[in-house]
Short mmCIF file of C-alpha atoms in Angstrom, two decimals:
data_model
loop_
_atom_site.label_atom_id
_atom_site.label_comp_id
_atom_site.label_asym_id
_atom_site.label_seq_id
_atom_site.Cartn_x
_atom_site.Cartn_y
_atom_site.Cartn_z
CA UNK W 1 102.21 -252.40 9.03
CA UNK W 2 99.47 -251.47 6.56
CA UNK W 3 101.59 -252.61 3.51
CA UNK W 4 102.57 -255.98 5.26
CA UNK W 5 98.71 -256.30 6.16
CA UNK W 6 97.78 -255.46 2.12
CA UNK W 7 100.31 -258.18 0.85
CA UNK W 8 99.66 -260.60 2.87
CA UNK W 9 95.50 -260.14 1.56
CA UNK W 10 97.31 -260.06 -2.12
CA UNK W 11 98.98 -263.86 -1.50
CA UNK W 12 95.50 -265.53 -0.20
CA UNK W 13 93.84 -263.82 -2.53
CA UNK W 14 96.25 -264.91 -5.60
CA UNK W 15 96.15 -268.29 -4.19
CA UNK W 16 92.20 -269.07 -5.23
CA UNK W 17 93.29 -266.97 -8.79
CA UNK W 18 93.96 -270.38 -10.40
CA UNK W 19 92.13 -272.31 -8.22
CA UNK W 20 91.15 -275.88 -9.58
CA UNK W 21 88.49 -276.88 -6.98
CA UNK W 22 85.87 -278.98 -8.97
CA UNK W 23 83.28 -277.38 -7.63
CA UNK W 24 84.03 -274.12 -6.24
CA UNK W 25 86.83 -273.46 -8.40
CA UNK W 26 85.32 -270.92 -10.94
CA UNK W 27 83.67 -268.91 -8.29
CA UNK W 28 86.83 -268.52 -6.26
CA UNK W 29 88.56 -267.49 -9.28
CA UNK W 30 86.11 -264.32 -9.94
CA UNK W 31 86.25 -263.34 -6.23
CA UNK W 32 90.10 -263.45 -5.96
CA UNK W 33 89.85 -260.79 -9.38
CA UNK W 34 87.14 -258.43 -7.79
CA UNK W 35 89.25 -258.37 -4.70
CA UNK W 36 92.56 -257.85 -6.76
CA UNK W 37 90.65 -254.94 -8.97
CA UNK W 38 89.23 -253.45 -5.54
CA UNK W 39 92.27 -253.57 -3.84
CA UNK W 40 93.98 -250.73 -6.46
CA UNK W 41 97.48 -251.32 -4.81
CA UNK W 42 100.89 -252.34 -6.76
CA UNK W 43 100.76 -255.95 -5.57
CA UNK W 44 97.06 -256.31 -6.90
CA UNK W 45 98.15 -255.02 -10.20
CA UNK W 46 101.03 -256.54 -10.96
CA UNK W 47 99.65 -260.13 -9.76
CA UNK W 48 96.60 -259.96 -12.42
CA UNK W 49 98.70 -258.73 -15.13
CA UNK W 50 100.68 -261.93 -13.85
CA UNK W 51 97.68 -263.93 -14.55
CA UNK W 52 96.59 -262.58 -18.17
CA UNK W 53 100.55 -263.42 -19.02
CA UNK W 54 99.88 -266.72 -17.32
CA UNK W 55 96.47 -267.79 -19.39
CA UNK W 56 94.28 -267.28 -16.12
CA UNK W 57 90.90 -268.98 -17.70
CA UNK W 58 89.55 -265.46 -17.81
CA UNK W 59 92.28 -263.69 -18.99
CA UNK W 60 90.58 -261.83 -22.05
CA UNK W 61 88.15 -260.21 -19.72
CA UNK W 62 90.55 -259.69 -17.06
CA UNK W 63 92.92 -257.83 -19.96
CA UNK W 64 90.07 -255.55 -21.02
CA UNK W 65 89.70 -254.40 -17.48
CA UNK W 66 93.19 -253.98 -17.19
CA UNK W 67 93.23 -251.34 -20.08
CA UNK W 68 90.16 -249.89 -18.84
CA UNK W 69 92.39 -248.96 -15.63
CA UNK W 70 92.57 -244.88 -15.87
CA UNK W 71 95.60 -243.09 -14.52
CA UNK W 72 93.87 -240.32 -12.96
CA UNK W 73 91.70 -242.81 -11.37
CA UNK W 74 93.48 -245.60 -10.26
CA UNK W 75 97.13 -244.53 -10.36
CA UNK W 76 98.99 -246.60 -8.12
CA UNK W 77 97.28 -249.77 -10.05
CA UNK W 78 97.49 -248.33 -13.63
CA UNK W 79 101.33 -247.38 -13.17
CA UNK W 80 102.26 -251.02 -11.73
CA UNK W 81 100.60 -252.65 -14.65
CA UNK W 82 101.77 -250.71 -17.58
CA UNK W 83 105.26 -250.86 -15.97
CA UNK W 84 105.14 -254.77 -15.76
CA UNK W 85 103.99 -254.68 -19.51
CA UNK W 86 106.74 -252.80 -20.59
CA UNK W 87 109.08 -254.61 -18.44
CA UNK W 88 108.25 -257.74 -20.12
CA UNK W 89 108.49 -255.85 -23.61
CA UNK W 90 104.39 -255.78 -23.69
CA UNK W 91 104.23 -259.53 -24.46
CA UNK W 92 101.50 -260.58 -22.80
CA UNK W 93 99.49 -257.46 -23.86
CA UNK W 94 100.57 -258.19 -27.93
CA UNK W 95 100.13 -261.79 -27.59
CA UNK W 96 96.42 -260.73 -26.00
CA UNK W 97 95.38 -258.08 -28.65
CA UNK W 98 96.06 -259.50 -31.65
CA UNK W 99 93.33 -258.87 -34.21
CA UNK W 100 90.44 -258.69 -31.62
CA UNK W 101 88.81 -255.35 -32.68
CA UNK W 102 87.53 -255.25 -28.83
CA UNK W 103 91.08 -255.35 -27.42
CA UNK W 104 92.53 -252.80 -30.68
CA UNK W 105 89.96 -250.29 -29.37
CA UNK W 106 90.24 -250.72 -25.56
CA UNK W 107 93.92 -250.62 -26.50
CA UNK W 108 93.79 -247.05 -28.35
CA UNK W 109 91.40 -245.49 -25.92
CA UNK W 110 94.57 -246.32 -23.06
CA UNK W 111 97.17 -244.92 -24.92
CA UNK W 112 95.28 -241.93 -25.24
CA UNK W 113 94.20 -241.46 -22.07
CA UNK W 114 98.39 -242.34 -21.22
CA UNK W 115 99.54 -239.51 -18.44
CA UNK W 116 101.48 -236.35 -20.92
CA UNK W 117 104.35 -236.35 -18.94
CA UNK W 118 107.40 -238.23 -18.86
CA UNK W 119 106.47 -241.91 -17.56
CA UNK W 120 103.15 -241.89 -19.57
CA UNK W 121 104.98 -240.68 -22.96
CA UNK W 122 108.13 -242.91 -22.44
CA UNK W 123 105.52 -246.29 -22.15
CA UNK W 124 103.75 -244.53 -25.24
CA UNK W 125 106.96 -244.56 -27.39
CA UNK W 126 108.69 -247.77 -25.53
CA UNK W 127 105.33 -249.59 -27.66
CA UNK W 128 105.29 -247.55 -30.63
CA UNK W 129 108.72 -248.81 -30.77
CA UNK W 130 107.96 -252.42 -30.60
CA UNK W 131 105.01 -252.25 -32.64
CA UNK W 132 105.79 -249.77 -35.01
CA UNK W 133 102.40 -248.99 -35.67
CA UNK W 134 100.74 -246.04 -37.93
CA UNK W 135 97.56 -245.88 -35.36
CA UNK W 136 99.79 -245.49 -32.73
CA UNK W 137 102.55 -242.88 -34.54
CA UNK W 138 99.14 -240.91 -35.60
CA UNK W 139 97.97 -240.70 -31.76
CA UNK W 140 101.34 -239.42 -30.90
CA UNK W 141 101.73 -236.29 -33.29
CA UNK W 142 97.68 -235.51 -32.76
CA UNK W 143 98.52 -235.16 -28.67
CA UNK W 144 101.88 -233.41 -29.95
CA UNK W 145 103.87 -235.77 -27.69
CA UNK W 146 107.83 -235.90 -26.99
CA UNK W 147 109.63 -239.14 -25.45
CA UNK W 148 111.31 -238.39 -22.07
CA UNK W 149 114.31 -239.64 -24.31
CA UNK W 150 116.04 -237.62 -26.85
CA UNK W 151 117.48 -240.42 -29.13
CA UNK W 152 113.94 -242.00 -29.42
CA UNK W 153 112.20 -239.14 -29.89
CA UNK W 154 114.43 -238.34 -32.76
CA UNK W 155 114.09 -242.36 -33.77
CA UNK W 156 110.56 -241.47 -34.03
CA UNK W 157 111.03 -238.48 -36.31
CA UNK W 158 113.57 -240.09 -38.32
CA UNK W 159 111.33 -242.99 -39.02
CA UNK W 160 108.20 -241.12 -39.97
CA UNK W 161 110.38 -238.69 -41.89
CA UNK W 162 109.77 -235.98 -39.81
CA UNK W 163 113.75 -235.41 -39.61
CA UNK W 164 112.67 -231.75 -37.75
CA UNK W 165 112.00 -233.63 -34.56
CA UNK W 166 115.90 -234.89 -34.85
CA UNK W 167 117.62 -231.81 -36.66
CA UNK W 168 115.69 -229.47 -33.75
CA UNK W 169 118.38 -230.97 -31.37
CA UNK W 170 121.61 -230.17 -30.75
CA UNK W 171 123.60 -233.24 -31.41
CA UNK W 172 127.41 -232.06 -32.53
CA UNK W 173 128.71 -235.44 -31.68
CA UNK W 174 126.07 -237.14 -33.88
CA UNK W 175 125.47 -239.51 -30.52
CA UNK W 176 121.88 -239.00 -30.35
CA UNK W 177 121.75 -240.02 -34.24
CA UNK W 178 123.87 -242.59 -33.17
CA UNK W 179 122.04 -243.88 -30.49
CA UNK W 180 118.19 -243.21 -32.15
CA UNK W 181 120.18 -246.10 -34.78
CA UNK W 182 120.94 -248.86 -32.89
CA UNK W 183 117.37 -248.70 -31.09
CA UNK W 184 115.57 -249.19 -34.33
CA UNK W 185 114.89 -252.40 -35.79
CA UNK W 186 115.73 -253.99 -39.35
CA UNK W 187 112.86 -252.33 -40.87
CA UNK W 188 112.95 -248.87 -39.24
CA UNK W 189 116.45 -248.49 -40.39
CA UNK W 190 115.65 -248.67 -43.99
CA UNK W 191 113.02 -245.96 -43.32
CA UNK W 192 115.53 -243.55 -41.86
CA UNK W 193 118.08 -244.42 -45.20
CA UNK W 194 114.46 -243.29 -47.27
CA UNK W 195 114.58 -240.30 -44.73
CA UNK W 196 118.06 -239.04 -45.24
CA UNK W 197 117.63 -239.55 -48.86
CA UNK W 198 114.52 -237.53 -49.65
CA UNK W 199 115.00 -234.87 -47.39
CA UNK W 200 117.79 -233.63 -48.13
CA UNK W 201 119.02 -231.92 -45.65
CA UNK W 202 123.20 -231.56 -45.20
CA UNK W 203 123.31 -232.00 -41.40
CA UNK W 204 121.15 -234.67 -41.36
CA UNK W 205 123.53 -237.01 -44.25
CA UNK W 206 126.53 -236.37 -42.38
CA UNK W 207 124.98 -237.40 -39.03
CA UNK W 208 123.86 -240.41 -41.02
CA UNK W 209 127.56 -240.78 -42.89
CA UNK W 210 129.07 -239.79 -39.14
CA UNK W 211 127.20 -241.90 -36.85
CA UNK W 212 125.96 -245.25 -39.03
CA UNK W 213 129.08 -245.32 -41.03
CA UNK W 214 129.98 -249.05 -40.52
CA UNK W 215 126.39 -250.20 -41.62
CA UNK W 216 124.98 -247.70 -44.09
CA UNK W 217 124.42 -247.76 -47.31
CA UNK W 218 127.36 -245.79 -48.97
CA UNK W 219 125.74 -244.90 -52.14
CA UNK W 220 122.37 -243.53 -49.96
CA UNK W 221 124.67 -240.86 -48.93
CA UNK W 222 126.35 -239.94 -52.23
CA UNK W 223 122.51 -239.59 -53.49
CA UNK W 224 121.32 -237.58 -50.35
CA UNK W 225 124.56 -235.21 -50.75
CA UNK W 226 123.75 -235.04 -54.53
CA UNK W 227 120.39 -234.00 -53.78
CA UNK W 228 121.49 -231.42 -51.37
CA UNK W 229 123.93 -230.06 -53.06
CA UNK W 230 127.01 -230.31 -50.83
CA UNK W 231 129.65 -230.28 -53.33
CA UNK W 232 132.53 -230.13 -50.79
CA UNK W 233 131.09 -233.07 -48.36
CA UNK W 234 130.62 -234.49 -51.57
CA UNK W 235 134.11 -234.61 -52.32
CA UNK W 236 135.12 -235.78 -49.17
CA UNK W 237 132.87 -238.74 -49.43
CA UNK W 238 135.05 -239.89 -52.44
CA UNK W 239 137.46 -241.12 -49.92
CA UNK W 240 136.55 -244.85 -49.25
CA UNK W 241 134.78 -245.28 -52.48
CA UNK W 242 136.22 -247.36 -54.96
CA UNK W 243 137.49 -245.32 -57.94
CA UNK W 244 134.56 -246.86 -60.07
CA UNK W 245 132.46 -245.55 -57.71
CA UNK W 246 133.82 -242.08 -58.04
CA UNK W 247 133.45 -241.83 -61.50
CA UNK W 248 130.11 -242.12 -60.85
CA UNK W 249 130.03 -238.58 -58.71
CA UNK W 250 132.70 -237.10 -61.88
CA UNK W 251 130.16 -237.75 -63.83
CA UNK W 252 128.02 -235.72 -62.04
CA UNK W 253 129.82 -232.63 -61.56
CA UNK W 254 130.70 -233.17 -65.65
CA UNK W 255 126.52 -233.27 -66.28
CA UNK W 256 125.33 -230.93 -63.56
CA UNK W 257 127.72 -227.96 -63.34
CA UNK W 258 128.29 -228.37 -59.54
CA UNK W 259 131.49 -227.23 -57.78
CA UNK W 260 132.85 -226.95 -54.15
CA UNK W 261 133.35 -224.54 -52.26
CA UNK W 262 136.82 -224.79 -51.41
CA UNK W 263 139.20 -224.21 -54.08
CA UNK W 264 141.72 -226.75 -53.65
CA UNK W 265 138.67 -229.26 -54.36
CA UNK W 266 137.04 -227.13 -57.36
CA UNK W 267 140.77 -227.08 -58.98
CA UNK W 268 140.76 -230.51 -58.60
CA UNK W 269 136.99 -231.66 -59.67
CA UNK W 270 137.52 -229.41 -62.87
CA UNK W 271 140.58 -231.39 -63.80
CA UNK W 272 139.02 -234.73 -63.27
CA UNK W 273 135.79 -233.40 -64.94
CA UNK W 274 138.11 -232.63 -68.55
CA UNK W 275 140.01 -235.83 -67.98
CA UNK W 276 136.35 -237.85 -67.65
CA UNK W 277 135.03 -235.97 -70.90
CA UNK W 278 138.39 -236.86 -72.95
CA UNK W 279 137.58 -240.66 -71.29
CA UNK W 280 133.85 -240.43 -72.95
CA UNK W 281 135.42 -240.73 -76.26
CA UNK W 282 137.66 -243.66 -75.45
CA UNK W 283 135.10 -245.56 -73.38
CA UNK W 284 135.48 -249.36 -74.12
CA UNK W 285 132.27 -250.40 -76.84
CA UNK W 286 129.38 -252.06 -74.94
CA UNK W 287 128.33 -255.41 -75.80
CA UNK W 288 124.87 -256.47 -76.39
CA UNK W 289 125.53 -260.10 -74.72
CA UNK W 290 125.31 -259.80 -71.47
CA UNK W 291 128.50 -261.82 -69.79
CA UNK W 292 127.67 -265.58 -68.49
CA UNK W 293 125.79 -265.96 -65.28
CA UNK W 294 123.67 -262.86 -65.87
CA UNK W 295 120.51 -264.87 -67.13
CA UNK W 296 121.03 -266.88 -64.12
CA UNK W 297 120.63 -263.70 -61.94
CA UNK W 298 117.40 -262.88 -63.35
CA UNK W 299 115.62 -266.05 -62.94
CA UNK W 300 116.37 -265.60 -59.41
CA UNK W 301 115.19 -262.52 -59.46
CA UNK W 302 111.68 -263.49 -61.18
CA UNK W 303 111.58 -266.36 -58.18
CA UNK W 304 111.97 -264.15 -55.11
CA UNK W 305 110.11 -261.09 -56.33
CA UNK W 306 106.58 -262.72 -56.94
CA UNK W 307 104.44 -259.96 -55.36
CA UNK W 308 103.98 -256.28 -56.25
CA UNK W 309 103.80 -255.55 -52.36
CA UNK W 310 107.45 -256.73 -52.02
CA UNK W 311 108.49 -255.46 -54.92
CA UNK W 312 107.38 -251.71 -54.21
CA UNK W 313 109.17 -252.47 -50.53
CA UNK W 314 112.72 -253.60 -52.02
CA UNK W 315 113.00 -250.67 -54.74
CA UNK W 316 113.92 -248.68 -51.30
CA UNK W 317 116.29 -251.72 -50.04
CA UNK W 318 119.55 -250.31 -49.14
CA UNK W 319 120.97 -252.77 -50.96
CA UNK W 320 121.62 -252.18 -54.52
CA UNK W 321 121.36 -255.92 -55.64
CA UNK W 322 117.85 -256.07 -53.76
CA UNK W 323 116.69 -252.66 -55.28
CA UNK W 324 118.02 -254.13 -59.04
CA UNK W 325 115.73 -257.42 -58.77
CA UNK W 326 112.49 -255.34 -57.65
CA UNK W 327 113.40 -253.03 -60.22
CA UNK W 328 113.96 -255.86 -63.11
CA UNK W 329 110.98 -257.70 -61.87
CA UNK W 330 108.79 -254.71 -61.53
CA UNK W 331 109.24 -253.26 -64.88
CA UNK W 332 108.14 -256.62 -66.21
CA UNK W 333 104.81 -256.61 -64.01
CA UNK W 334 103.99 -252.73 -64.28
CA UNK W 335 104.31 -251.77 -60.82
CA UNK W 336 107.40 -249.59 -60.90
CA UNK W 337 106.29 -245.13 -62.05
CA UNK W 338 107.71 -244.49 -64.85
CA UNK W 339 109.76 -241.66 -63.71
CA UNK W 340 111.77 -243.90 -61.16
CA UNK W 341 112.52 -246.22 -64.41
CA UNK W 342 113.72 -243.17 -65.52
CA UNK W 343 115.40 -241.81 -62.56
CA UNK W 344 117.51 -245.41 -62.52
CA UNK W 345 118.20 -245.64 -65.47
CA UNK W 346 120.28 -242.10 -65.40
CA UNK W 347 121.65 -242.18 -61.81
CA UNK W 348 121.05 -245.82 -60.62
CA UNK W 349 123.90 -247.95 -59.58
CA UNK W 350 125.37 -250.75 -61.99
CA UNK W 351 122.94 -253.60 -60.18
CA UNK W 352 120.46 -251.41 -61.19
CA UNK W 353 121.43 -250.65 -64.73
CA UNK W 354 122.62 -253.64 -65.98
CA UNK W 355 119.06 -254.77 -64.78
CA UNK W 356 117.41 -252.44 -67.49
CA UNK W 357 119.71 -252.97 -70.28
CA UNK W 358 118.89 -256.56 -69.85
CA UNK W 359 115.64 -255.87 -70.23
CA UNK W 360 115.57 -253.67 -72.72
CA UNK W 361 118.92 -253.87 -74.19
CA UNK W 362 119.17 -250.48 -76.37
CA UNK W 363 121.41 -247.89 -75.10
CA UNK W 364 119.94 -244.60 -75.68
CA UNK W 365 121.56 -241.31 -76.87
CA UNK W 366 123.79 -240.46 -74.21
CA UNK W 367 124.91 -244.30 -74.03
CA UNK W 368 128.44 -242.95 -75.56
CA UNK W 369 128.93 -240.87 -72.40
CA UNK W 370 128.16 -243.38 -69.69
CA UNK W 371 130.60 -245.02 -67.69
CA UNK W 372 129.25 -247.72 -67.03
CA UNK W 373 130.04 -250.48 -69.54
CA UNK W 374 130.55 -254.10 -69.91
CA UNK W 375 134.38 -254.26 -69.27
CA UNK W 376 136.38 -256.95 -71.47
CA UNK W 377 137.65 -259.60 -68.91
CA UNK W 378 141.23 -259.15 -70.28
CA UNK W 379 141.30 -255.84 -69.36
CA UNK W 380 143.02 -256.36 -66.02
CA UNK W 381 144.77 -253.05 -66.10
CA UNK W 382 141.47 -250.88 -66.41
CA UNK W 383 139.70 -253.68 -63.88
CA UNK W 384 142.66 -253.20 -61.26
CA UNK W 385 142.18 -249.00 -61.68
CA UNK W 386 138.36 -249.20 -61.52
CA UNK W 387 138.81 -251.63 -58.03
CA UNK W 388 140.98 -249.46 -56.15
CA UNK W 389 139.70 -247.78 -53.16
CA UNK W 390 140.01 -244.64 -52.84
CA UNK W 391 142.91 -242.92 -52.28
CA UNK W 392 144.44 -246.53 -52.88
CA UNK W 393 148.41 -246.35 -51.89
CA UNK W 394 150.71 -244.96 -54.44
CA UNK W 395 152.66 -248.42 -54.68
CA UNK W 396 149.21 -249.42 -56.39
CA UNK W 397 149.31 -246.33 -58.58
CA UNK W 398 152.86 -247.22 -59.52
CA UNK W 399 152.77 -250.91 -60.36
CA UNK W 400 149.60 -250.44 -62.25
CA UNK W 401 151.80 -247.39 -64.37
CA UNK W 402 154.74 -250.26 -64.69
CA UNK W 403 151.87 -252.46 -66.25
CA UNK W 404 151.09 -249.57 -68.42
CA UNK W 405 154.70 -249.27 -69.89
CA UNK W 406 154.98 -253.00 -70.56
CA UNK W 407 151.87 -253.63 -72.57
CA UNK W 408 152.31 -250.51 -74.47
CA UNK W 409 150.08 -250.73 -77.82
CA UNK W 410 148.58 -253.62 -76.32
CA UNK W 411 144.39 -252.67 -76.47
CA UNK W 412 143.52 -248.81 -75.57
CA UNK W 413 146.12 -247.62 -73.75
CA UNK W 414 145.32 -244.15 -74.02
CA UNK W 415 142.38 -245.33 -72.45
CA UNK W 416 143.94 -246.88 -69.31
CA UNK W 417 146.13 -244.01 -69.22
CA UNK W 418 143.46 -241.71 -68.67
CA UNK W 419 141.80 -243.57 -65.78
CA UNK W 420 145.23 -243.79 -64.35
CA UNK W 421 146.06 -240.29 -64.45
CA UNK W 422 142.12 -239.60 -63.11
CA UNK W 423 143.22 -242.08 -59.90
CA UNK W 424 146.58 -240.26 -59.24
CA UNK W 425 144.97 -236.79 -59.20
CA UNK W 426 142.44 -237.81 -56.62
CA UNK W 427 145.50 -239.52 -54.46
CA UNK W 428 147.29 -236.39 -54.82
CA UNK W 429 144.49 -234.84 -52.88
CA UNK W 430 143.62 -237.27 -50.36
CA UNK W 431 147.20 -238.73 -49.44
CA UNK W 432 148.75 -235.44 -49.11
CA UNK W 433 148.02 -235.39 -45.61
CA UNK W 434 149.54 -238.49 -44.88
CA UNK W 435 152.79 -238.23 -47.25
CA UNK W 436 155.76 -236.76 -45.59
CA UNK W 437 159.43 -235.98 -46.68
CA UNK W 438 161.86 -235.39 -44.40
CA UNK W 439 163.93 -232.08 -44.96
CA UNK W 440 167.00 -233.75 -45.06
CA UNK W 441 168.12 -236.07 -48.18
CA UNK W 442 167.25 -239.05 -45.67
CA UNK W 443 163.78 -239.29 -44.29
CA UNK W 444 162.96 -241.57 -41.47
CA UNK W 445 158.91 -241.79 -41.73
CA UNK W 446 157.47 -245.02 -42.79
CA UNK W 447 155.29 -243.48 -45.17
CA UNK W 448 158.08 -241.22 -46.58
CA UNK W 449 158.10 -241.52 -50.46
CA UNK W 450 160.68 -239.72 -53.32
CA UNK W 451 158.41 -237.29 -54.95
CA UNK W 452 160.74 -236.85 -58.18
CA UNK W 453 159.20 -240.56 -58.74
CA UNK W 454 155.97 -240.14 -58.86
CA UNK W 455 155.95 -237.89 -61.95
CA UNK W 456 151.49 -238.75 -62.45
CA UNK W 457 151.04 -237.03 -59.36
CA UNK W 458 150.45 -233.05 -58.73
CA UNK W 459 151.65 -231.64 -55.12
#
């Protein structure tokens, strides 16, 4: 009966809210808020957070009293209008704030005084979330809160690079990583990839590789596992590369020394790494004109990257086109450290290479050992090797050898040969697995192949 009595107050009361009586309309409208803010029941509270969403006439000084609201004061009133806010994805409260310094503060002073358990930390994170604020990130760590959630509080981490706050969970499914993913928006993604790739920590790439692996940035995790040192993930992660790719990671076990674990895989990196230093001295010759269209590329470049703020943004992008043009335009404009020049120029992908030698066009020393090169557009043979994907299909392997026997002492063939032979070791390795002969003379799998054929390949 009480509750019936108390909402039926609440709808004659919200009745003179927007009152529009010419002459008594302004004073009806502050007694039906003083009643509302006395009243310090649900209906009251949600019905003036109504109102500020609405544009009541005094809904700046109705929002301020609203955050004043203190939980340990007024709790039935506080929790019904924080839980509208969030409900409604805190439009009415962002649309409110905006840069008043009044309504900032008010705003910070709320969140602090937010209830440390799980309903006050779960609206404390549901905003940080939407706003994505630093203010609101450094309140969170000072009170040494945890979201009621475990894939936000690991979003959270992950986004601040704080990876502990994610790697102190147990997540052997990778779900939570999974999960802490698809909650974060455009930008927050790109700050876990910057994450993942500086820290350096195994468990944390392959939940990245594991859980994101459809919208990742493939070459983030072949740096992170560089960095880390996991030789035998490393080797894994060849698998769905294209081969041109993978000479990229030959190339590092050839510089760096690095081997896996496993033995199978060391055999089969050291081969590739003496097949890739007899390739160094066959390498095609680089050009100095860069191929048609290039000059094009740049000017678009200089266009979209007019600001050093977005430039020092993009050289993060996960996309290796995006990072090339910050990198080409912020070379030119003196906003890009010397040491990630550097750092590019060595390890970068070909976006990001062929941005530098454009710009400075002068291979240095070690130019005779890099595999990256401008490829002659005849060269379909070494194009179609360099394209595959690995481990490719050995009818690939094979028709690419037949191409190889009829344009013999056409161009470097000892060349292609190499790269071919490079390709069928890996395949040996990964389609193993997949390849099997019946015992009798007659097998009936569909991927079933004659081994005495394939005379490239090592079982």
């Amino acid at each position: 009966m009480c509750k019936l009595v108390v909402g039926l107050t609440t709808m004659k009361t919200e009745k003179h809210l927007f009152s529009t009586n010419a002459v008594l309309g302004r004073l009806l409208r502050q007694r039906a808020v003083e009643r509302l803010f006395s009243g310090e029941s649900r209906e009251a509270g949600v019905a003036l957070a109504e109102a500020v969403e609405k544009d009541h006439p005094e809904a700046d000084g109705m929002l301020l009293r609203l955050l004043r609201l203190r939980h340990d004061r007024e709790p039935v009133m506080h929790t019904a209008v924080w839980n509208y806010w969030k409900s409604r994805r805190f439009g009415a409260l962002l649309k409110r704030s905006g840069n008043e310094v009044s309504v900032q503060s008010e705003l910070l002073h709320a969140l602090e005084a937010m209830p440390q358990d799980d309903w006050g930390n779960g609206v404390l994170f549901a905003l940080w979330r939407q706003l994505d604020r630093d203010d609101i990130a450094a309140l969170i760590e000072s009170q040494h809160r945890h979201a009621p959630a475990l894939e936000m509080d690991a979003l959270f981490g992950l986004v601040l690079g704080k990876p502990e706050r994610y790697l102190d969970l147990e997540d052997p499914g990778y779900s939570i990583f999974e999960q802490a993913w698809l909650a974060a928006s455009g930008t927050q993604r790109q700050r876990i990839s910057r994450t993942v790739l500086t820290t350096g920590q195994t468990r944390l790439v392959a939940a990245y590789d594991n859980a994101v692996r459809e919208e990742h940035d493939p070459q983030l995790v072949i740096e992170a596992l560089k960095l880390c040192g996991d030789h035998d993930a490393l080797f894994d992660r060849l698998q769905g590369l294209s081969f041109n790719g993978a000479l990229e990671v030959i190339a590092f076990w050839e510089e760096g020394g690095g081997r896996p674990e496993t033995s199978v895989k060391a055999g089969i990196v050291e081969q590739a790494v003496v097949l890739y230093r007899e390739l160094a001295d066959l390498l095609p010759a680089s050009r100095m004109a860069a191929p048609p269209g290039t000059k094009a590329i740049c000017s678009f470049w200089m266009e979209r990257y007019q600001a050093d703020e977005s430039i020092r943004l993009e050289l993060s992008h996960p996309d290796p086109f995006r990072r090339a043009g910050a990198l080409y335009c912020g070379v030119q404009r003196g906003v890009v450290p010397r040491e990630l020049v550097q750092e590019a120029s060595r390890n970068g992908t070909w976006p990001e290479k062929l941005a530098l030698n454009y710009l400075f066009n002068a291979p240095g020393a070690a130019a005779r050992h890099e595999h990256v090169a401008w490829l002659r557009p005849q060269d379909s043979v070494v194009a179609g090797i360099l394209s595959i994907r690995l481990p490719g299909t050995l009818e690939e392997s094979n028709r690419l050898a037949d191409r190889l026997h009829a344009e013999a002492g056409v161009g470097n063939g000892l060349y292609q040969h190499k790269l071919l032979q490079m390709l069928t070791l890996l395949q040996g390795y990964f389609l193993r697995g997949l390849i099997t002969v019946d015992s009798s003379d007659d097998a009936t799998e569909s991927n079933a192949v004659e081994t005495e054929d394939l005379t490239d390949v090592e079982w």
